[in-house]
mmCIF file with all atom_site columns, C-alpha atoms and ligand atoms in Angstrom:
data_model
loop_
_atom_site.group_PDB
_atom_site.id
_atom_site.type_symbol
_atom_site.label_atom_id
_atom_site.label_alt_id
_atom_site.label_comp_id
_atom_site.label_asym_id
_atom_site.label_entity_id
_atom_site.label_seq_id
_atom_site.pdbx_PDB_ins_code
_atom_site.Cartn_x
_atom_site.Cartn_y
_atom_site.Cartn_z
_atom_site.occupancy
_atom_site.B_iso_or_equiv
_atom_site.pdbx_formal_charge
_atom_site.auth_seq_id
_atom_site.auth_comp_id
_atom_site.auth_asym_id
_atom_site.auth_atom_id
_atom_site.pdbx_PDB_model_num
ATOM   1   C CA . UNK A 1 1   ? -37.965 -29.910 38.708 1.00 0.00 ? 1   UNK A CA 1
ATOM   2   C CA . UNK A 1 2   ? -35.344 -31.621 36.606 1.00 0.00 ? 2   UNK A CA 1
ATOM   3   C CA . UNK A 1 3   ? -31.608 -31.352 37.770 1.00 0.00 ? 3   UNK A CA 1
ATOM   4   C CA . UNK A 1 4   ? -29.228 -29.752 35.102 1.00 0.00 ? 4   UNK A CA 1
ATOM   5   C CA . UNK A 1 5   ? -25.934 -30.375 34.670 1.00 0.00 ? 5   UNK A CA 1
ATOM   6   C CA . UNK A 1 6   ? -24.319 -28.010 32.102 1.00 0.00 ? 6   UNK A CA 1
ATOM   7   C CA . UNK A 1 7   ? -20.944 -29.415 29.891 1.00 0.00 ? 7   UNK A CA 1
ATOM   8   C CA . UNK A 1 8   ? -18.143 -26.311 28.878 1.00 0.00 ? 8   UNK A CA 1
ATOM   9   C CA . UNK A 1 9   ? -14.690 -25.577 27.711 1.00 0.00 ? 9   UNK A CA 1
ATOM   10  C CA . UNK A 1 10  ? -14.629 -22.678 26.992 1.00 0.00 ? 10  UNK A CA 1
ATOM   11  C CA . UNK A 1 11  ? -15.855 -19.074 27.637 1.00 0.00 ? 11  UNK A CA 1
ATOM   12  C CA . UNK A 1 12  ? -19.469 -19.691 28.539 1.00 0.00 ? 12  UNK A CA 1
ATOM   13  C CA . UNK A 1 13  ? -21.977 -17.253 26.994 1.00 0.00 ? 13  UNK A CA 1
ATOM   14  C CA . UNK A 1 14  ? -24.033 -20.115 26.297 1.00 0.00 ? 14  UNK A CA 1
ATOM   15  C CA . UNK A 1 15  ? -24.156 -20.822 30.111 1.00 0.00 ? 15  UNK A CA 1
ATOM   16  C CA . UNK A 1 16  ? -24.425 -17.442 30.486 1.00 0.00 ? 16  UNK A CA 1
ATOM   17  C CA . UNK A 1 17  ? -27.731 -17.563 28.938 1.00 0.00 ? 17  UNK A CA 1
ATOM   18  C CA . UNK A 1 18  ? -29.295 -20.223 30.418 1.00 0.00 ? 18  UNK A CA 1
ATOM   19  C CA . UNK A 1 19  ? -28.276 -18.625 33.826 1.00 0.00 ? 19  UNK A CA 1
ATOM   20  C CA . UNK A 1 20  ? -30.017 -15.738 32.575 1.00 0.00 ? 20  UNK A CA 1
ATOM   21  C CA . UNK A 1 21  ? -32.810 -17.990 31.172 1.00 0.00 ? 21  UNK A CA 1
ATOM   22  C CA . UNK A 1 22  ? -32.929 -19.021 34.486 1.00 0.00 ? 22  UNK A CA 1
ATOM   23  C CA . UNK A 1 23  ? -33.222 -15.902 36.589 1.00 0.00 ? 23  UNK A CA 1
ATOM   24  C CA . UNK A 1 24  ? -36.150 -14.607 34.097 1.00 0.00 ? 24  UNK A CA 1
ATOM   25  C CA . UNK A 1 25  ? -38.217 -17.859 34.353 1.00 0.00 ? 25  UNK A CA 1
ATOM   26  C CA . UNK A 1 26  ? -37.638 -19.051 30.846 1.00 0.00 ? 26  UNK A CA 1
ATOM   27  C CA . UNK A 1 27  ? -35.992 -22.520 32.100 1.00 0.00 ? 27  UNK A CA 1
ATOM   28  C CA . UNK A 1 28  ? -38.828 -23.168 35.312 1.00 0.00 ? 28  UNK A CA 1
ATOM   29  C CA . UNK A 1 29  ? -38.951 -26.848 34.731 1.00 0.00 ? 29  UNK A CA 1
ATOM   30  C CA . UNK A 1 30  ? -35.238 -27.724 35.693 1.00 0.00 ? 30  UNK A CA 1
ATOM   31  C CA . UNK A 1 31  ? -32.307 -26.151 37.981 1.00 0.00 ? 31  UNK A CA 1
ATOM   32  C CA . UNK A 1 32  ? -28.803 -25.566 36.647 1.00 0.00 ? 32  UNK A CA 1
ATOM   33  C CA . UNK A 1 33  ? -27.452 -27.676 39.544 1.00 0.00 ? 33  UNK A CA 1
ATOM   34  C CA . UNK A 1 34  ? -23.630 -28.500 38.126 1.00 0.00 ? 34  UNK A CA 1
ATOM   35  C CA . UNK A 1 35  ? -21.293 -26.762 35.694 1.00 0.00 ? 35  UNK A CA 1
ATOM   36  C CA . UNK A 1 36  ? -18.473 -29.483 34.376 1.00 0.00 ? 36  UNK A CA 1
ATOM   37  C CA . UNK A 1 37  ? -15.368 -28.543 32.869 1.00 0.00 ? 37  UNK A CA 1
ATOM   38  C CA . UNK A 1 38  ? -12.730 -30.261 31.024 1.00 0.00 ? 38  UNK A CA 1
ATOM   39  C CA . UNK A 1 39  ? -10.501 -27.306 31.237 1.00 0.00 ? 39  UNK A CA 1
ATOM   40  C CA . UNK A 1 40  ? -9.823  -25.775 34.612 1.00 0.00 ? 40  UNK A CA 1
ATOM   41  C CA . UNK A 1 41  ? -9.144  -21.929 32.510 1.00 0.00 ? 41  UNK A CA 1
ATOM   42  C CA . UNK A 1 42  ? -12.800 -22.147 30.968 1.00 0.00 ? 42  UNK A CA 1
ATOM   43  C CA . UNK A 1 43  ? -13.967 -18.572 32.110 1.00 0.00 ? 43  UNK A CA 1
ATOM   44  C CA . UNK A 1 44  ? -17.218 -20.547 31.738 1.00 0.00 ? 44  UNK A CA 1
ATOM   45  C CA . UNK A 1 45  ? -16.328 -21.977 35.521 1.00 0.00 ? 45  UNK A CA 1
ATOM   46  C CA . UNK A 1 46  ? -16.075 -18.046 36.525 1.00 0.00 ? 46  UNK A CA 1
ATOM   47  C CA . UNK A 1 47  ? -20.187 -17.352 35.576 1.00 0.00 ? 47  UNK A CA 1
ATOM   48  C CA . UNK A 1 48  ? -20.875 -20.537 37.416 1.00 0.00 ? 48  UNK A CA 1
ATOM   49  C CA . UNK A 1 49  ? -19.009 -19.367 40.273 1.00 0.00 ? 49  UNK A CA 1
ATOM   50  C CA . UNK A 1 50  ? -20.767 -15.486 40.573 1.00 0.00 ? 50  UNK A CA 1
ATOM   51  C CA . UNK A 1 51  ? -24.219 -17.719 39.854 1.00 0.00 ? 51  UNK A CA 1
ATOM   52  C CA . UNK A 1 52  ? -23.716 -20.003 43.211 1.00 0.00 ? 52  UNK A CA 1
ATOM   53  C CA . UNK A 1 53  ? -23.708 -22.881 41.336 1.00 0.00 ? 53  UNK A CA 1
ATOM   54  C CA . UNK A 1 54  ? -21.443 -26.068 41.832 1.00 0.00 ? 54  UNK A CA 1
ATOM   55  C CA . UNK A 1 55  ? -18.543 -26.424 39.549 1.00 0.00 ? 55  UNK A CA 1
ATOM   56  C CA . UNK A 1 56  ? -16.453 -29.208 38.807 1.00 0.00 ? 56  UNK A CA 1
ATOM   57  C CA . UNK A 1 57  ? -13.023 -30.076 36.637 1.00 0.00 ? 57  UNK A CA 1
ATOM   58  C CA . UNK A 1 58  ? -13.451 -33.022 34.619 1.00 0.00 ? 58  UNK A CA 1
ATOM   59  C CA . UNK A 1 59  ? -9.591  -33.014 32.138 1.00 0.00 ? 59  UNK A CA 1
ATOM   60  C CA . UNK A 1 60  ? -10.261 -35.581 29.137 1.00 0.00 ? 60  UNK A CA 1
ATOM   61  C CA . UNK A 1 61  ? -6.376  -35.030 29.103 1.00 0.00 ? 61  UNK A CA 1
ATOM   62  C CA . UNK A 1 62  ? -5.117  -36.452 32.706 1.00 0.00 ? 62  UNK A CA 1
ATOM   63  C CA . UNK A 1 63  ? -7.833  -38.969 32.946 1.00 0.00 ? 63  UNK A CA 1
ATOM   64  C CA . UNK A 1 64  ? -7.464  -40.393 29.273 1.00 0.00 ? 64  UNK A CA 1
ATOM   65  C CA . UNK A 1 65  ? -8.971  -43.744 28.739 1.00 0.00 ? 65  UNK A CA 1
ATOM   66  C CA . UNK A 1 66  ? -10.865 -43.342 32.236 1.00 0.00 ? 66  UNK A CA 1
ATOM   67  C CA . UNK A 1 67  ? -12.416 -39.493 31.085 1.00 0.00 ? 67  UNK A CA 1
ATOM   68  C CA . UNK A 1 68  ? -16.195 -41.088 31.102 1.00 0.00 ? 68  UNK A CA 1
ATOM   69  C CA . UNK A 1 69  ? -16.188 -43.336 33.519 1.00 0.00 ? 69  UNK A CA 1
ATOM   70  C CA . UNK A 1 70  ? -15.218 -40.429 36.245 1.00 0.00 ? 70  UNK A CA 1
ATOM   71  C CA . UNK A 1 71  ? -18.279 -37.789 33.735 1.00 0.00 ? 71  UNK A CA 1
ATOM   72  C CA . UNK A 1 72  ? -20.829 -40.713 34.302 1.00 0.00 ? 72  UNK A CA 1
ATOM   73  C CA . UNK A 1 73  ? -20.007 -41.341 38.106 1.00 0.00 ? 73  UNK A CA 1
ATOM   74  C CA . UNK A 1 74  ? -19.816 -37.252 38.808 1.00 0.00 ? 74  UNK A CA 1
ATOM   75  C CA . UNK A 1 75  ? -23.503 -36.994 36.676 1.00 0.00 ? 75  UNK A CA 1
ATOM   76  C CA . UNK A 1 76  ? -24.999 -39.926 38.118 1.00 0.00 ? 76  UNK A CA 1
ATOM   77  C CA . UNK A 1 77  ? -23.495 -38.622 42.144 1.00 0.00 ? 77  UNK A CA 1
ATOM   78  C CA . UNK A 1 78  ? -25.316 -35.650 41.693 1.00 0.00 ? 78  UNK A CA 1
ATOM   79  C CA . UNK A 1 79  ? -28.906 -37.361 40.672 1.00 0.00 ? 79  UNK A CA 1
ATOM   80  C CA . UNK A 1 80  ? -28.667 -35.466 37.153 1.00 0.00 ? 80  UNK A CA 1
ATOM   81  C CA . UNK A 1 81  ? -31.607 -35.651 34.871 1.00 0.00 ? 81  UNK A CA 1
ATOM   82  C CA . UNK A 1 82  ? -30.454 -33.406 31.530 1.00 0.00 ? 82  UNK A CA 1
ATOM   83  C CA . UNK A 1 83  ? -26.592 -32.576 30.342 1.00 0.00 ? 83  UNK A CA 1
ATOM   84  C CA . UNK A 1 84  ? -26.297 -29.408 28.291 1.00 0.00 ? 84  UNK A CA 1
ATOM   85  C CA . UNK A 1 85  ? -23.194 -29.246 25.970 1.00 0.00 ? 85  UNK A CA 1
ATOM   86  C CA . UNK A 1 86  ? -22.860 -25.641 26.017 1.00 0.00 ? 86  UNK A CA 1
ATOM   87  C CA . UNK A 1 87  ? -19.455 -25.028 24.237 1.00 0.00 ? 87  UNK A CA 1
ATOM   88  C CA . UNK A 1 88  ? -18.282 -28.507 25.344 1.00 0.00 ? 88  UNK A CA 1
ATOM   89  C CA . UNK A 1 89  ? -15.385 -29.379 23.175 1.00 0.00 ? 89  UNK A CA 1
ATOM   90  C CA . UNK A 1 90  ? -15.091 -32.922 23.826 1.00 0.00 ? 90  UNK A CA 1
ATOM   91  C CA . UNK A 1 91  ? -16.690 -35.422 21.419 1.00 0.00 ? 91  UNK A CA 1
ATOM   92  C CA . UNK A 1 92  ? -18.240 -38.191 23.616 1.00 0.00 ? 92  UNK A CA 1
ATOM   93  C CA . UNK A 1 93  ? -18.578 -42.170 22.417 1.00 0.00 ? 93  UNK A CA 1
ATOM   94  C CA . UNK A 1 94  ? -21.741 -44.222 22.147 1.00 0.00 ? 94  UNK A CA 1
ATOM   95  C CA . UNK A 1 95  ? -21.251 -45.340 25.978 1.00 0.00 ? 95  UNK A CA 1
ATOM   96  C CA . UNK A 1 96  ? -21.655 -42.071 27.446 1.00 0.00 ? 96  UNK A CA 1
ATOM   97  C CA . UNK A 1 97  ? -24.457 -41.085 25.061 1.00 0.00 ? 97  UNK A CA 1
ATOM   98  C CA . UNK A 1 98  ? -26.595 -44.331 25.273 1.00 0.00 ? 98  UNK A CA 1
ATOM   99  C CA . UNK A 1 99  ? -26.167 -44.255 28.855 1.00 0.00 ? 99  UNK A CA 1
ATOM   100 C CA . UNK A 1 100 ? -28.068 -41.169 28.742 1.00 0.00 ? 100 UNK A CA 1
ATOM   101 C CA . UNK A 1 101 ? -30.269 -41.242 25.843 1.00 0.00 ? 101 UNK A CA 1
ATOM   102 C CA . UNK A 1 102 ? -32.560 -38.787 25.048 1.00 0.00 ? 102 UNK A CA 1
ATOM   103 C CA . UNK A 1 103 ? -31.026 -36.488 27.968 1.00 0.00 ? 103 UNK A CA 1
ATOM   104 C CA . UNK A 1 104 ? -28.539 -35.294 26.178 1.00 0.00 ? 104 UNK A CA 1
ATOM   105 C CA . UNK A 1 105 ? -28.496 -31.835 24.463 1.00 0.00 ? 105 UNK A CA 1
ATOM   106 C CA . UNK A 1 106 ? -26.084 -29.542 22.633 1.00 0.00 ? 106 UNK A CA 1
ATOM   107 C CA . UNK A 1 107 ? -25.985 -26.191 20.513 1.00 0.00 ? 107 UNK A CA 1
ATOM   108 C CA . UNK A 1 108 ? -24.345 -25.876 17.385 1.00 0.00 ? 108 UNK A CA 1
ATOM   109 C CA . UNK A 1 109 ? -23.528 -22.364 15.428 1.00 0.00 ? 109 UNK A CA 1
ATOM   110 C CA . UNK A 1 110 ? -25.080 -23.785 12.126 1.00 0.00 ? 110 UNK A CA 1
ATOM   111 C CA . UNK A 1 111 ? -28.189 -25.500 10.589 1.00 0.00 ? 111 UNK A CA 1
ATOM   112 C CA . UNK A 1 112 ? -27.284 -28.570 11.102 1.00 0.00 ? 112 UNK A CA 1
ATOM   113 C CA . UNK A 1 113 ? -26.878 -30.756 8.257  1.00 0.00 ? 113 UNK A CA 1
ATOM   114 C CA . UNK A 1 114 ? -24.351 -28.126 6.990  1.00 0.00 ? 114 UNK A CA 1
ATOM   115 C CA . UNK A 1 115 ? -20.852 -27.500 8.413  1.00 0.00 ? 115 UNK A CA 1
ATOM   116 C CA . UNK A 1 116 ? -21.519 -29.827 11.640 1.00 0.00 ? 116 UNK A CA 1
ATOM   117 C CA . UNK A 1 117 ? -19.963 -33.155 12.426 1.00 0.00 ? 117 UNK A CA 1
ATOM   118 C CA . UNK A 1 118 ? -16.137 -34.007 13.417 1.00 0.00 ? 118 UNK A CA 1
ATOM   119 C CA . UNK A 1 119 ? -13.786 -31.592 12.908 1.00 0.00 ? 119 UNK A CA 1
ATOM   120 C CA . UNK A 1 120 ? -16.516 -28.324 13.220 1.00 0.00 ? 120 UNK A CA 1
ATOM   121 C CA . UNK A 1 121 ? -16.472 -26.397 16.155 1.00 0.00 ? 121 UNK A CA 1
ATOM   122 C CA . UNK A 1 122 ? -16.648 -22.688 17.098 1.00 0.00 ? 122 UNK A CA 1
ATOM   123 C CA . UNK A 1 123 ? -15.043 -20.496 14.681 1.00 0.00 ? 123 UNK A CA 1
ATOM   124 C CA . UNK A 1 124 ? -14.189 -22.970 12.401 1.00 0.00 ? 124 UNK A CA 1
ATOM   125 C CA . UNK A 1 125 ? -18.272 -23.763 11.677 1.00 0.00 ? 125 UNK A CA 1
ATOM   126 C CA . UNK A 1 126 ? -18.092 -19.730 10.535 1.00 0.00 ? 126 UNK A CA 1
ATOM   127 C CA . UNK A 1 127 ? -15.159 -19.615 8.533  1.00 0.00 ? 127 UNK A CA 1
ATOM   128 C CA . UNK A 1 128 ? -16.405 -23.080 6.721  1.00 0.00 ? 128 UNK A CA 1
ATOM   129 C CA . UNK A 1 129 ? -19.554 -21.246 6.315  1.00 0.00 ? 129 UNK A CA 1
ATOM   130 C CA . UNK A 1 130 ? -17.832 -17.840 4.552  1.00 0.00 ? 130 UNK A CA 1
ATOM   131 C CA . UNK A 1 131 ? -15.610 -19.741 2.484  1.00 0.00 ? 131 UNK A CA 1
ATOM   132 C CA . UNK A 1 132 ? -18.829 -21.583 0.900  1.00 0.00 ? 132 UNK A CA 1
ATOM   133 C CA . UNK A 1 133 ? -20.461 -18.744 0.618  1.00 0.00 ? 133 UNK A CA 1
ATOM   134 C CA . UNK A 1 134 ? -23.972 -19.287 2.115  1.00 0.00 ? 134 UNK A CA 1
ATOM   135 C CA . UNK A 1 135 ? -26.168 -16.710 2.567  1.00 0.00 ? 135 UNK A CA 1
ATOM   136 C CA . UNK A 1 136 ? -27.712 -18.284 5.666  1.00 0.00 ? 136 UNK A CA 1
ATOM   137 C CA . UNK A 1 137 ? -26.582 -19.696 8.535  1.00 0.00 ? 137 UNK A CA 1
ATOM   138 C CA . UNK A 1 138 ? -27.786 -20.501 12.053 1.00 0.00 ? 138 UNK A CA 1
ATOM   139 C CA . UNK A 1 139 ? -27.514 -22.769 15.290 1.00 0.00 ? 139 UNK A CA 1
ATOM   140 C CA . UNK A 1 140 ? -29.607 -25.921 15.810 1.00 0.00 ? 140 UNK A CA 1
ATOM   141 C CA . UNK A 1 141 ? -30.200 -27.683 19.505 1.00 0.00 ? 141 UNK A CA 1
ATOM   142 C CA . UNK A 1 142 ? -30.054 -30.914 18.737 1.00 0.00 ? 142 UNK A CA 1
ATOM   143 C CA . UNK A 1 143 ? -30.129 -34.294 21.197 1.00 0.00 ? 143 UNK A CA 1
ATOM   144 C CA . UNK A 1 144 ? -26.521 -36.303 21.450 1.00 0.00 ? 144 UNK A CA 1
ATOM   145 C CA . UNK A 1 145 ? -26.411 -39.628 19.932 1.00 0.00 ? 145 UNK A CA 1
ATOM   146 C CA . UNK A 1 146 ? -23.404 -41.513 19.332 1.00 0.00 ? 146 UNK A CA 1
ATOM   147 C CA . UNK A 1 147 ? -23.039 -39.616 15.590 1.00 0.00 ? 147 UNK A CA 1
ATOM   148 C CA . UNK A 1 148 ? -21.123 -35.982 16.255 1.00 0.00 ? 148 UNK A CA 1
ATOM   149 C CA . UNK A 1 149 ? -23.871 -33.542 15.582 1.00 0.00 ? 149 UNK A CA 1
ATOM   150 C CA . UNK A 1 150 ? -25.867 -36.410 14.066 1.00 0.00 ? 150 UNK A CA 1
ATOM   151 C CA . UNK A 1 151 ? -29.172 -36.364 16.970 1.00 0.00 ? 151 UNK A CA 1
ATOM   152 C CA . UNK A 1 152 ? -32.303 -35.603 16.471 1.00 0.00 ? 152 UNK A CA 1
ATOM   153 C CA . UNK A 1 153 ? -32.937 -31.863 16.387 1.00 0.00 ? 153 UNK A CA 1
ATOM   154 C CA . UNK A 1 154 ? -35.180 -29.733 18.950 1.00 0.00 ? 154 UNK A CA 1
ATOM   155 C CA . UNK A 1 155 ? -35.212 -26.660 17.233 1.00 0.00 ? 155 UNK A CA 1
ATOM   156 C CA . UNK A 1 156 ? -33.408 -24.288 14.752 1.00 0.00 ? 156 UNK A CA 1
ATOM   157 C CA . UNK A 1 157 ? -32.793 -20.547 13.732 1.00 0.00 ? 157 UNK A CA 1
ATOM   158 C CA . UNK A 1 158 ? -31.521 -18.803 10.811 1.00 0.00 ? 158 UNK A CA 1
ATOM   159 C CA . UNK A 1 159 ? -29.208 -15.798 10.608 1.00 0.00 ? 159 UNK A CA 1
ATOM   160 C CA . UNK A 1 160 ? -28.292 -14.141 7.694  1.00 0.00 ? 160 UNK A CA 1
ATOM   161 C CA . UNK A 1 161 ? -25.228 -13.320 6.306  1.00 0.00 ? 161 UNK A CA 1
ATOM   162 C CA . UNK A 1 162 ? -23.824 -9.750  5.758  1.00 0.00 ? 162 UNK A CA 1
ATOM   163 C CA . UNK A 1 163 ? -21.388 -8.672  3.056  1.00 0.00 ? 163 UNK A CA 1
ATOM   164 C CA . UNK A 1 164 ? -18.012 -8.333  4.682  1.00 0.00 ? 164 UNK A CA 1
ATOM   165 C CA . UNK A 1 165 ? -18.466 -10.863 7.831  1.00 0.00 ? 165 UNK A CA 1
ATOM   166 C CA . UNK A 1 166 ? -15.712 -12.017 9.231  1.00 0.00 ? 166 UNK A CA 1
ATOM   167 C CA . UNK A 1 167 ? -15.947 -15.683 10.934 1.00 0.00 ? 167 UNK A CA 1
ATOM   168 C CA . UNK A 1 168 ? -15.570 -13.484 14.246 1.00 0.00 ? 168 UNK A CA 1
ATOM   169 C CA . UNK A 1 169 ? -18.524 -10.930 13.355 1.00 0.00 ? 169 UNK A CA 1
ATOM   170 C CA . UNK A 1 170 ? -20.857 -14.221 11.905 1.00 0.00 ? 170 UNK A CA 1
ATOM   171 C CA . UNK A 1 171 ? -19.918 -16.134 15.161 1.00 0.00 ? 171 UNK A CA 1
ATOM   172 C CA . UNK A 1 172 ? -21.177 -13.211 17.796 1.00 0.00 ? 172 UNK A CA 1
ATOM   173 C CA . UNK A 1 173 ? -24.325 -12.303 15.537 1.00 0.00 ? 173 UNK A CA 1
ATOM   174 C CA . UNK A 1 174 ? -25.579 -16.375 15.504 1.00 0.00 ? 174 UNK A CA 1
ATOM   175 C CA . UNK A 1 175 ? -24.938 -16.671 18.715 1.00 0.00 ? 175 UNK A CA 1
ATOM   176 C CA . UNK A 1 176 ? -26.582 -13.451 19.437 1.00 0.00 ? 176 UNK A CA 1
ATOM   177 C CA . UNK A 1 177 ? -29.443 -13.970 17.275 1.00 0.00 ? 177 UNK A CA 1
ATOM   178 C CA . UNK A 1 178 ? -30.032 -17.458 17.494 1.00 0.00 ? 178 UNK A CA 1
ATOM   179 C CA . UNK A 1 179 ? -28.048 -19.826 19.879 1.00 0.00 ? 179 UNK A CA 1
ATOM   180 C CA . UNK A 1 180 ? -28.841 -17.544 23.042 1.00 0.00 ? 180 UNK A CA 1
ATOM   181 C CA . UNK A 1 181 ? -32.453 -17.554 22.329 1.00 0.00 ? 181 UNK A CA 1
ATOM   182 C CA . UNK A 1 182 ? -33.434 -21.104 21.016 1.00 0.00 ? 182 UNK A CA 1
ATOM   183 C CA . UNK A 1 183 ? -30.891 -23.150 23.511 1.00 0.00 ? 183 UNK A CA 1
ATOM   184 C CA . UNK A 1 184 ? -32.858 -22.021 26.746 1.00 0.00 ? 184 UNK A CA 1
ATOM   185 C CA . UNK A 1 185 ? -35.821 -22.551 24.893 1.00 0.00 ? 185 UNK A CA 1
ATOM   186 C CA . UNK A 1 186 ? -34.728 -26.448 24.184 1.00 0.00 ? 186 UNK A CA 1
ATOM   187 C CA . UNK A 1 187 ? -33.856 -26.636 27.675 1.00 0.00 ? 187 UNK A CA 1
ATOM   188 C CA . UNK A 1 188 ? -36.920 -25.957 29.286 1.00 0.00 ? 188 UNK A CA 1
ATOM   189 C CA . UNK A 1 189 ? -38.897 -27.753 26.412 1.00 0.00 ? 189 UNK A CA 1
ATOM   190 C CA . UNK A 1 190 ? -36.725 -30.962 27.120 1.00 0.00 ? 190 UNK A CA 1
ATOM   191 C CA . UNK A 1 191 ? -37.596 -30.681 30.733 1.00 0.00 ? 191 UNK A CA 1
ATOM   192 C CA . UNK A 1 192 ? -40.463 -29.907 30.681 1.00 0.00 ? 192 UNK A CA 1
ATOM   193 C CA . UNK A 1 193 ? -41.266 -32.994 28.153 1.00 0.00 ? 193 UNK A CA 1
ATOM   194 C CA . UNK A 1 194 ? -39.550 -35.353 30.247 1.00 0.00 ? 194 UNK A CA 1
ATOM   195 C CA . UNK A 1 195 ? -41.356 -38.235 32.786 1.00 0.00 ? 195 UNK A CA 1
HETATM 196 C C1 . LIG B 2 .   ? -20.665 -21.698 20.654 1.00 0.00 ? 1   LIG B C1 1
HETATM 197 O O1 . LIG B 2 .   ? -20.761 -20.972 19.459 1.00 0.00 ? 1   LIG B O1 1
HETATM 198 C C2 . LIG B 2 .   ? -21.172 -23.120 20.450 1.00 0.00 ? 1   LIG B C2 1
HETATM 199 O O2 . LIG B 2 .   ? -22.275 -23.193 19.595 1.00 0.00 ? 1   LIG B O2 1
HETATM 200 C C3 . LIG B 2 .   ? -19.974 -23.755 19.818 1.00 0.00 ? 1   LIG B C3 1
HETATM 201 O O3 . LIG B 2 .   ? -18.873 -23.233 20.545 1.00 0.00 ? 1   LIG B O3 1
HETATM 202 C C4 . LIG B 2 .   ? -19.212 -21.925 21.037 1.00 0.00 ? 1   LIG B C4 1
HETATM 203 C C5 . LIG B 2 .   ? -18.996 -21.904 22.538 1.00 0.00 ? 1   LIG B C5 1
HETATM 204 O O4 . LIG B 2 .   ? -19.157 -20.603 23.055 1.00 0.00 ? 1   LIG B O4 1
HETATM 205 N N1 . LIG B 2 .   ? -20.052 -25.180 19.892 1.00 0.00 ? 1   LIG B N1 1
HETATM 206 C C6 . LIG B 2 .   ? -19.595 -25.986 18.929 1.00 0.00 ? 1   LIG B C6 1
HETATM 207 O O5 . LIG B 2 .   ? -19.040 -25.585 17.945 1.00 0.00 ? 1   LIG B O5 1
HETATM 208 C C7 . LIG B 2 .   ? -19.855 -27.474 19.157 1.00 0.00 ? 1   LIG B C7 1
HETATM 209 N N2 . LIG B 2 .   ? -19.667 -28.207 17.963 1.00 0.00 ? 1   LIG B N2 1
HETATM 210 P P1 . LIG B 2 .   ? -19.477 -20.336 24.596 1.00 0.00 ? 1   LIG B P1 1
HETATM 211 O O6 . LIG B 2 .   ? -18.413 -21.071 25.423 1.00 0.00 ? 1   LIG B O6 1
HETATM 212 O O7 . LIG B 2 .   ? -19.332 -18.844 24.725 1.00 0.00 ? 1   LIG B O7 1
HETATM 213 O O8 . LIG B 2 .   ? -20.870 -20.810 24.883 1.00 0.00 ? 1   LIG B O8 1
#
């Protein structure tokens, strides 16, 4: 059994689903064993709460220059083996991600090489995606190197776009369709992979 730690800022319906993922006995290879939050509002800290799992604040904002340091030394006090970015809106440097190569993993709402990289993150992946015009879209799981969105990926799913989406319909139908489904998947495909 791998020990998960799970990254969010936000509202958590990817937690959500690996929670679920959990409960079902999709994800048997590893335990959610730590939810860490950069934001102390993230309604994502609420699920973790109602799940009985350990939560902890993590702000990028009063810790500045010292933000990793404290992420490593709360991941490495609690014997972690694989960090989820589930909604984690926090870009992390080569120090943090090379410390824990390969154990890294995070979902983004497109396929990944499109609208992905600095800059793209939740609704703004969808609107970039409307205003191009594809006709596809999707999320990727992918593993965190030191190149936003730039890891090797673990799997994919499309979703198709639908005459008058809005970046708020396109965002709940990928991560309906696709980000809930394949990131649990990942999960329990990285841990189970792993020595
Ligand atoms: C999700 O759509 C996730 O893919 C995206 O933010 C949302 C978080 O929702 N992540 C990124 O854009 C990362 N680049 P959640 O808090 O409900 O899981």
């Amino acid at each position: 059994m791998k020990n998960i730690a799970v990254l969010v800022s936000g509202g958590g319906t990817n937690l959500q689903a690996l929670i679920d993922a959990q409960n079902s006995g999709v994800i048997k290879s590893g335990k959610i064993v730590l939810v860490i939050s950069n934001n102390s509002d993230a309604y994502a800290l609420q699920r973790a709460k109602k799940a009985d799992i350990k939560t902890c604040v993590c702000s990028k904002k009063e810790l500045n220059a010292s933000f990793e340091d404290r992420l490593i030394e709360i991941i490495e006090g609690n014997k972690i083996d694989v960090i989820v970015l589930a909604g984690f809106m926090c870009i992390l440097s080569e120090k943090f991600t090379s410390h824990f190569a390969d154990r890294i993993i995070n979902v983004h709402p497109s396929l990944i090489p499109a609208f992905c990289g600095k800059g793209f993150y939740g609704l703004r992946v969808h609107e970039a995606a409307l205003e191009y015009g594809v006709k596809v879209t999707g999320a990727t799981v992918h593993f965190v190197n030191e190149i936003p969105d730039g890891g090797k990926i673990i799997m994919q799913k499309a979703v198709e776009i639908k005459d008058g989406d809005t970046p708020e319909i396109l965002q709940k139908r990928v991560m309906e369709e696709a980000e809930w489904k394949i990131l649990p998947l990942s999960l329990e495909k990285v841990c189970s992979e792993l020595e």
